[in-house]
PDB file of C-alpha atoms in Angstrom:
ATOM      1  CA  MET A 609    -125.107  19.941  22.532  1.00 26.00           C
ATOM      2  CA  ALA A 610    -128.819  19.289  22.050  1.00 26.00           C
ATOM      3  CA  ASN A 611    -131.368  20.283  24.664  1.00 27.00           C
ATOM      4  CA  ILE A 612    -134.320  18.006  25.341  1.00 28.00           C
ATOM      5  CA  GLU A 613    -137.437  19.157  27.131  1.00 33.00           C
ATOM      6  CA  ASP A 614    -140.505  17.084  28.095  1.00 35.00           C
ATOM      7  CA  HIS A 615    -143.887  18.473  27.226  1.00 32.00           C
ATOM      8  CA  GLU A 616    -146.348  15.797  28.331  1.00 32.00           C
ATOM      9  CA  THR A 617    -147.029  12.100  28.540  1.00 34.00           C
ATOM     10  CA  THR A 618    -149.978  11.134  26.386  1.00 31.00           C
ATOM     11  CA  ARG A 619    -150.377   7.506  27.455  1.00 32.00           C
ATOM     12  CA  PRO A 620    -149.213   5.801  30.687  1.00 34.00           C
ATOM     13  CA  TYR A 621    -147.760   2.322  30.935  1.00 33.00           C
ATOM     14  CA  SER A 622    -150.199  -0.525  31.215  1.00 33.00           C
ATOM     15  CA  CYS A 623    -149.913  -3.154  33.900  1.00 32.00           C
ATOM     16  CA  THR A 624    -149.505  -6.401  31.993  1.00 34.00           C
ATOM     17  CA  HIS A 625    -146.813  -7.654  29.636  1.00 35.00           C
ATOM     18  CA  GLN A 626    -149.338  -8.308  26.845  1.00 34.00           C
ATOM     19  CA  GLN A 627    -150.688  -4.774  27.064  1.00 34.00           C
ATOM     20  CA  LEU A 628    -147.172  -3.343  27.193  1.00 36.00           C
ATOM     21  CA  VAL A 629    -146.215  -5.200  24.035  1.00 36.00           C
ATOM     22  CA  SER A 630    -149.116  -3.702  22.107  1.00 34.00           C
ATOM     23  CA  GLU A 631    -149.137  -0.177  23.552  1.00 39.00           C
ATOM     24  CA  ASN A 632    -147.348   2.829  22.090  1.00 40.00           C
ATOM     25  CA  TYR A 633    -145.858   5.374  24.490  1.00 39.00           C
ATOM     26  CA  ARG A 634    -145.572   8.955  23.275  1.00 37.00           C
ATOM     27  CA  PHE A 635    -143.552  11.720  24.772  1.00 36.00           C
ATOM     28  CA  ASP A 636    -143.396  15.021  22.952  1.00 34.00           C
ATOM     29  CA  ILE A 637    -139.776  16.112  23.055  1.00 36.00           C
ATOM     30  CA  ALA A 638    -138.305  19.262  21.607  1.00 36.00           C
ATOM     31  CA  ILE A 639    -134.785  18.725  20.284  1.00 38.00           C
ATOM     32  CA  THR A 640    -132.967  21.917  19.443  1.00 35.00           C
ATOM     33  CA  SER A 641    -129.398  22.113  18.257  1.00 38.00           C
ATOM     34  CA  GLY A 642    -128.296  25.115  16.263  1.00 36.00           C
ATOM     35  CA  LEU A 643    -130.760  25.397  13.383  1.00 32.00           C
ATOM     36  CA  SER A 644    -132.314  21.935  13.782  1.00 46.00           C
ATOM     37  CA  THR A 645    -136.074  21.705  13.987  1.00 47.00           C
ATOM     38  CA  MET A 646    -138.246  20.282  16.729  1.00 46.00           C
ATOM     39  CA  LYS A 647    -138.749  16.533  16.511  1.00 75.00           C
ATOM     40  CA  MET A 648    -140.946  14.131  18.417  1.00 87.00           C
ATOM     41  CA  ILE A 649    -139.462  11.100  20.149  1.00 91.00           C
ATOM     42  CA  VAL A 650    -141.851   8.174  20.518  1.00 94.00           C
ATOM     43  CA  PHE A 651    -141.001   5.419  22.991  1.00 96.00           C
ATOM     44  CA  GLN A 652    -142.505   2.079  21.993  1.00 97.00           C
ATOM     45  CA  GLN A 653    -141.894  -1.596  22.451  1.00 97.00           C
ATOM     46  CA  LEU A 654    -140.224  -3.418  19.604  1.00 97.00           C
ATOM     47  CA  VAL A 655    -142.436  -5.674  17.501  1.00 95.00           C
ATOM     48  CA  ALA A 656    -141.372  -7.931  14.624  1.00 94.00           C
ATOM     49  CA  ASP A 657    -141.848  -5.184  12.001  1.00 96.00           C
ATOM     50  CA  ASP A 658    -139.312  -3.008  13.873  1.00 97.00           C
ATOM     51  CA  VAL A 659    -136.489  -5.578  13.752  1.00 98.00           C
ATOM     52  CA  PRO A 660    -134.713  -4.247  10.612  1.00 98.00           C
ATOM     53  CA  GLY A 661    -134.636  -0.728  12.088  1.00 98.00           C
ATOM     54  CA  MET A 662    -133.409  -2.103  15.414  1.00 97.00           C
ATOM     55  CA  ALA A 663    -130.617  -4.025  13.660  1.00 98.00           C
ATOM     56  CA  ALA A 664    -129.615  -0.840  11.807  1.00 97.00           C
ATOM     57  CA  MET A 665    -129.473   1.054  15.130  1.00 97.00           C
ATOM     58  CA  GLU A 666    -127.358  -1.765  16.607  1.00 96.00           C
ATOM     59  CA  ALA A 667    -124.902  -1.479  13.710  1.00 96.00           C
ATOM     60  CA  ALA A 668    -124.739   2.316  14.056  1.00 95.00           C
ATOM     61  CA  ALA A 669    -124.285   2.174  17.849  1.00 93.00           C
ATOM     62  CA  TRP A 670    -122.030  -0.901  18.187  1.00 91.00           C
ATOM     63  CA  GLY A 671    -120.495  -1.509  14.772  1.00 91.00           C
ATOM     64  CA  ARG A 672    -119.766  -5.152  13.982  1.00 90.00           C
ATOM     65  CA  LEU A 673    -120.673  -6.099  17.562  1.00 88.00           C
ATOM     66  CA  GLY A 674    -124.314  -5.029  17.116  1.00 92.00           C
ATOM     67  CA  ALA A 675    -127.044  -7.661  17.228  1.00 93.00           C
ATOM     68  CA  SER A 676    -128.222  -9.048  13.896  1.00 96.00           C
ATOM     69  CA  GLU A 677    -131.873  -9.371  12.860  1.00 97.00           C
ATOM     70  CA  LYS A 678    -131.624 -13.109  13.618  1.00 97.00           C
ATOM     71  CA  THR A 679    -130.342 -12.413  17.151  1.00 96.00           C
ATOM     72  CA  ILE A 680    -133.038  -9.809  17.794  1.00 97.00           C
ATOM     73  CA  HIS A 681    -135.779 -12.205  16.599  1.00 97.00           C
ATOM     74  CA  HIS A 682    -134.321 -14.921  18.841  1.00 96.00           C
ATOM     75  CA  ARG A 683    -134.352 -12.627  21.882  1.00 96.00           C
ATOM     76  CA  LEU A 684    -137.958 -11.653  21.158  1.00 96.00           C
ATOM     77  CA  SER A 685    -138.833 -15.374  21.035  1.00 96.00           C
ATOM     78  CA  LEU A 686    -137.324 -15.721  24.533  1.00 97.00           C
ATOM     79  CA  GLY A 687    -139.743 -13.067  25.822  1.00 96.00           C
ATOM     80  CA  HIS A 688    -137.288 -10.175  26.001  1.00 96.00           C
ATOM     81  CA  THR A 689    -138.503  -6.594  26.049  1.00 97.00           C
ATOM     82  CA  MET A 690    -136.934  -3.931  23.846  1.00 97.00           C
ATOM     83  CA  ILE A 691    -138.068  -0.338  24.231  1.00 98.00           C
ATOM     84  CA  LEU A 692    -137.267   1.853  21.249  1.00 98.00           C
ATOM     85  CA  ALA A 693    -136.770   5.603  21.039  1.00 97.00           C
ATOM     86  CA  MET A 694    -138.162   6.509  17.610  1.00 96.00           C
ATOM     87  CA  VAL A 695    -137.471   9.824  15.880  1.00 94.00           C
ATOM     88  CA  GLU A 696    -139.731   9.997  12.858  1.00 91.00           C
ATOM     89  CA  ASN A 697    -139.231   6.510  11.321  1.00 92.00           C
ATOM     90  CA  LEU A 698    -135.723   5.992  12.697  1.00 96.00           C
ATOM     91  CA  VAL A 699    -134.779   3.819  15.675  1.00 97.00           C
ATOM     92  CA  ALA A 700    -132.592   6.387  17.454  1.00 97.00           C
ATOM     93  CA  GLY A 701    -131.941   4.289  20.562  1.00 97.00           C
ATOM     94  CA  ALA A 702    -133.125   1.252  22.509  1.00 97.00           C
ATOM     95  CA  ILE A 703    -132.908  -0.494  25.837  1.00 97.00           C
ATOM     96  CA  CYS A 704    -133.169  -4.297  25.942  1.00 95.00           C
ATOM     97  CA  PHE A 705    -133.854  -6.477  28.970  1.00 95.00           C
ATOM     98  CA  VAL A 706    -135.486  -9.658  30.182  1.00 94.00           C
ATOM     99  CA  GLU A 707    -137.857 -10.173  33.107  1.00 95.00           C
ATOM    100  CA  THR A 708    -136.667 -12.913  35.413  1.00 94.00           C
ATOM    101  CA  SER A 709    -137.765 -14.506  38.653  1.00 95.00           C
ATOM    102  CA  GLN A 710    -134.093 -14.759  39.650  1.00 91.00           C
ATOM    103  CA  ASP A 711    -132.699 -12.923  42.649  1.00 92.00           C
ATOM    104  CA  PRO A 712    -129.517 -11.133  41.535  1.00 90.00           C
ATOM    105  CA  HIS A 713    -127.978 -11.863  44.936  1.00 91.00           C
ATOM    106  CA  ASP A 714    -128.035 -15.599  44.111  1.00 90.00           C
ATOM    107  CA  THR A 715    -124.527 -15.644  42.630  1.00 87.00           C
ATOM    108  CA  GLY A 716    -124.764 -19.349  41.802  1.00 88.00           C
ATOM    109  CA  ARG A 717    -127.575 -18.716  39.300  1.00 86.00           C
ATOM    110  CA  PHE A 718    -126.450 -15.288  38.086  1.00 83.00           C
ATOM    111  CA  PRO A 719    -125.370 -15.364  34.412  1.00 84.00           C
ATOM    112  CA  LYS A 720    -121.589 -15.555  34.075  1.00 81.00           C
ATOM    113  CA  THR A 721    -121.208 -14.266  30.496  1.00 80.00           C
ATOM    114  CA  PHE A 722    -122.861 -11.684  28.244  1.00 79.00           C
ATOM    115  CA  SER A 723    -124.134 -14.537  26.057  1.00 84.00           C
ATOM    116  CA  ALA A 724    -125.812 -16.220  29.035  1.00 85.00           C
ATOM    117  CA  TYR A 725    -127.133 -12.897  30.306  1.00 81.00           C
ATOM    118  CA  SER A 726    -128.688 -11.916  26.971  1.00 88.00           C
ATOM    119  CA  SER A 727    -130.088 -15.413  26.320  1.00 89.00           C
ATOM    120  CA  LEU A 728    -132.174 -15.891  29.446  1.00 92.00           C
ATOM    121  CA  VAL A 729    -135.778 -16.963  28.958  1.00 95.00           C
ATOM    122  CA  ARG A 730    -138.364 -14.607  30.471  1.00 96.00           C
ATOM    123  CA  SER A 731    -139.614 -16.068  33.751  1.00 94.00           C
ATOM    124  CA  GLN A 732    -142.300 -15.142  36.257  1.00 94.00           C
ATOM    125  CA  PRO A 733    -142.865 -13.636  38.704  1.00 94.00           C
ATOM    126  CA  ALA A 734    -140.760 -10.702  37.534  1.00 94.00           C
ATOM    127  CA  ARG A 735    -138.412 -10.137  40.480  1.00 94.00           C
ATOM    128  CA  SER A 736    -135.664  -8.555  38.358  1.00 94.00           C
ATOM    129  CA  LEU A 737    -135.107  -6.920  34.993  1.00 95.00           C
ATOM    130  CA  TYR A 738    -131.738  -7.926  33.544  1.00 93.00           C
ATOM    131  CA  VAL A 739    -130.571  -5.197  31.158  1.00 93.00           C
ATOM    132  CA  TYR A 740    -128.103  -6.266  28.510  1.00 91.00           C
ATOM    133  CA  ASN A 741    -128.219  -3.447  25.976  1.00 92.00           C
ATOM    134  CA  LEU A 742    -128.579   0.326  26.028  1.00 94.00           C
ATOM    135  CA  GLY A 743    -127.700   1.771  22.645  1.00 94.00           C
ATOM    136  CA  VAL A 744    -128.051   5.231  21.090  1.00 95.00           C
ATOM    137  CA  ARG A 745    -127.132   6.189  17.528  1.00 96.00           C
ATOM    138  CA  PRO A 746    -124.072   8.459  17.455  1.00 95.00           C
ATOM    139  CA  GLU A 747    -126.054  11.427  16.107  1.00 93.00           C
ATOM    140  CA  PHE A 748    -128.329  11.333  19.193  1.00 93.00           C
ATOM    141  CA  ARG A 749    -125.556  11.065  21.771  1.00 92.00           C
ATOM    142  CA  GLY A 750    -125.106  14.132  23.927  1.00 88.00           C
ATOM    143  CA  THR A 751    -128.851  14.315  24.518  1.00 88.00           C
ATOM    144  CA  ASP A 752    -130.407  12.611  27.506  1.00 86.00           C
ATOM    145  CA  MET A 753    -131.988   9.882  25.376  1.00 93.00           C
ATOM    146  CA  ALA A 754    -130.140   7.114  27.286  1.00 93.00           C
ATOM    147  CA  ARG A 755    -131.471   8.468  30.588  1.00 94.00           C
ATOM    148  CA  ARG A 756    -134.974   8.561  29.150  1.00 95.00           C
ATOM    149  CA  LEU A 757    -134.684   4.961  27.967  1.00 97.00           C
ATOM    150  CA  LEU A 758    -133.532   3.940  31.454  1.00 95.00           C
ATOM    151  CA  SER A 759    -136.529   5.800  32.882  1.00 96.00           C
ATOM    152  CA  GLN A 760    -138.874   3.945  30.495  1.00 97.00           C
ATOM    153  CA  MET A 761    -137.418   0.622  31.671  1.00 96.00           C
ATOM    154  CA  SER A 762    -137.689   1.637  35.310  1.00 96.00           C
ATOM    155  CA  ASP A 763    -141.366   2.546  34.836  1.00 96.00           C
ATOM    156  CA  TYR A 764    -141.930  -0.794  33.125  1.00 97.00           C
ATOM    157  CA  GLY A 765    -140.253  -2.588  36.032  1.00 96.00           C
ATOM    158  CA  ARG A 766    -142.529  -0.878  38.557  1.00 96.00           C
ATOM    159  CA  GLN A 767    -145.600  -1.875  36.534  1.00 96.00           C
ATOM    160  CA  VAL A 768    -144.622  -5.559  36.425  1.00 96.00           C
ATOM    161  CA  GLY A 769    -143.542  -5.602  40.082  1.00 95.00           C
ATOM    162  CA  ALA A 770    -139.803  -6.071  39.613  1.00 95.00           C
ATOM    163  CA  ARG A 771    -137.701  -5.378  42.690  1.00 95.00           C
ATOM    164  CA  TRP A 772    -134.284  -5.096  41.007  1.00 93.00           C
ATOM    165  CA  LEU A 773    -132.941  -3.555  37.808  1.00 93.00           C
ATOM    166  CA  VAL A 774    -129.619  -5.188  36.991  1.00 91.00           C
ATOM    167  CA  GLY A 775    -127.271  -4.029  34.242  1.00 86.00           C
ATOM    168  CA  ASP A 776    -124.516  -6.069  32.635  1.00 73.00           C
ATOM    169  CA  GLY A 777    -121.481  -3.839  33.077  1.00 64.00           C
ATOM    170  CA  ARG A 778    -119.103  -6.602  31.979  1.00 53.00           C
ATOM    171  CA  CYS A 779    -119.795  -6.092  28.279  1.00 53.00           C
ATOM    172  CA  PRO A 780    -116.394  -6.230  26.518  1.00 52.00           C
ATOM    173  CA  SER A 781    -117.764  -4.427  23.449  1.00 50.00           C
ATOM    174  CA  TYR A 782    -117.849  -1.024  25.129  1.00 49.00           C
ATOM    175  CA  ALA A 783    -115.163   1.091  23.535  1.00 47.00           C
ATOM    176  CA  GLY A 784    -115.909   4.519  24.992  1.00 44.00           C
ATOM    177  CA  ALA A 785    -118.679   5.268  22.481  1.00 38.00           C
TER     178      ALA A 785
END
């Protein structure tokens, strides 16, 4: 099993969505596993140039159920946020969510299907972050990369003033991966 150790944060989250989209968040992480060498993981928000790498990570993590480039572009056009965990030039993992003004306790408005959940349009003020995807490439599983991605999203939520972080646990594609 790989061990991951934080060294330092070199840039904090900004406070606005526009700044968050353009900022790059670096965390120096040492990954050691047997004879492997130390690598740096960079957490950054997905931009259009990252879409092919994100689609490749989706295919590696979810197989045929992974989001296509077209789907990823569509979700970006809806205002969704996707935070990537980059190792060198590889998208090793990602967490995807949308800011919404909805109250998750309002069951009448709460999305009923994964398709509805992952197709919401970003709305303000950001009362909730609706998470619809947390994926990690198989070769990075067993590290705490998923926890770190969740932490990145949680920090983002605090910065935009979200009160709730809501995950879609109804996803039928989960197959114990």
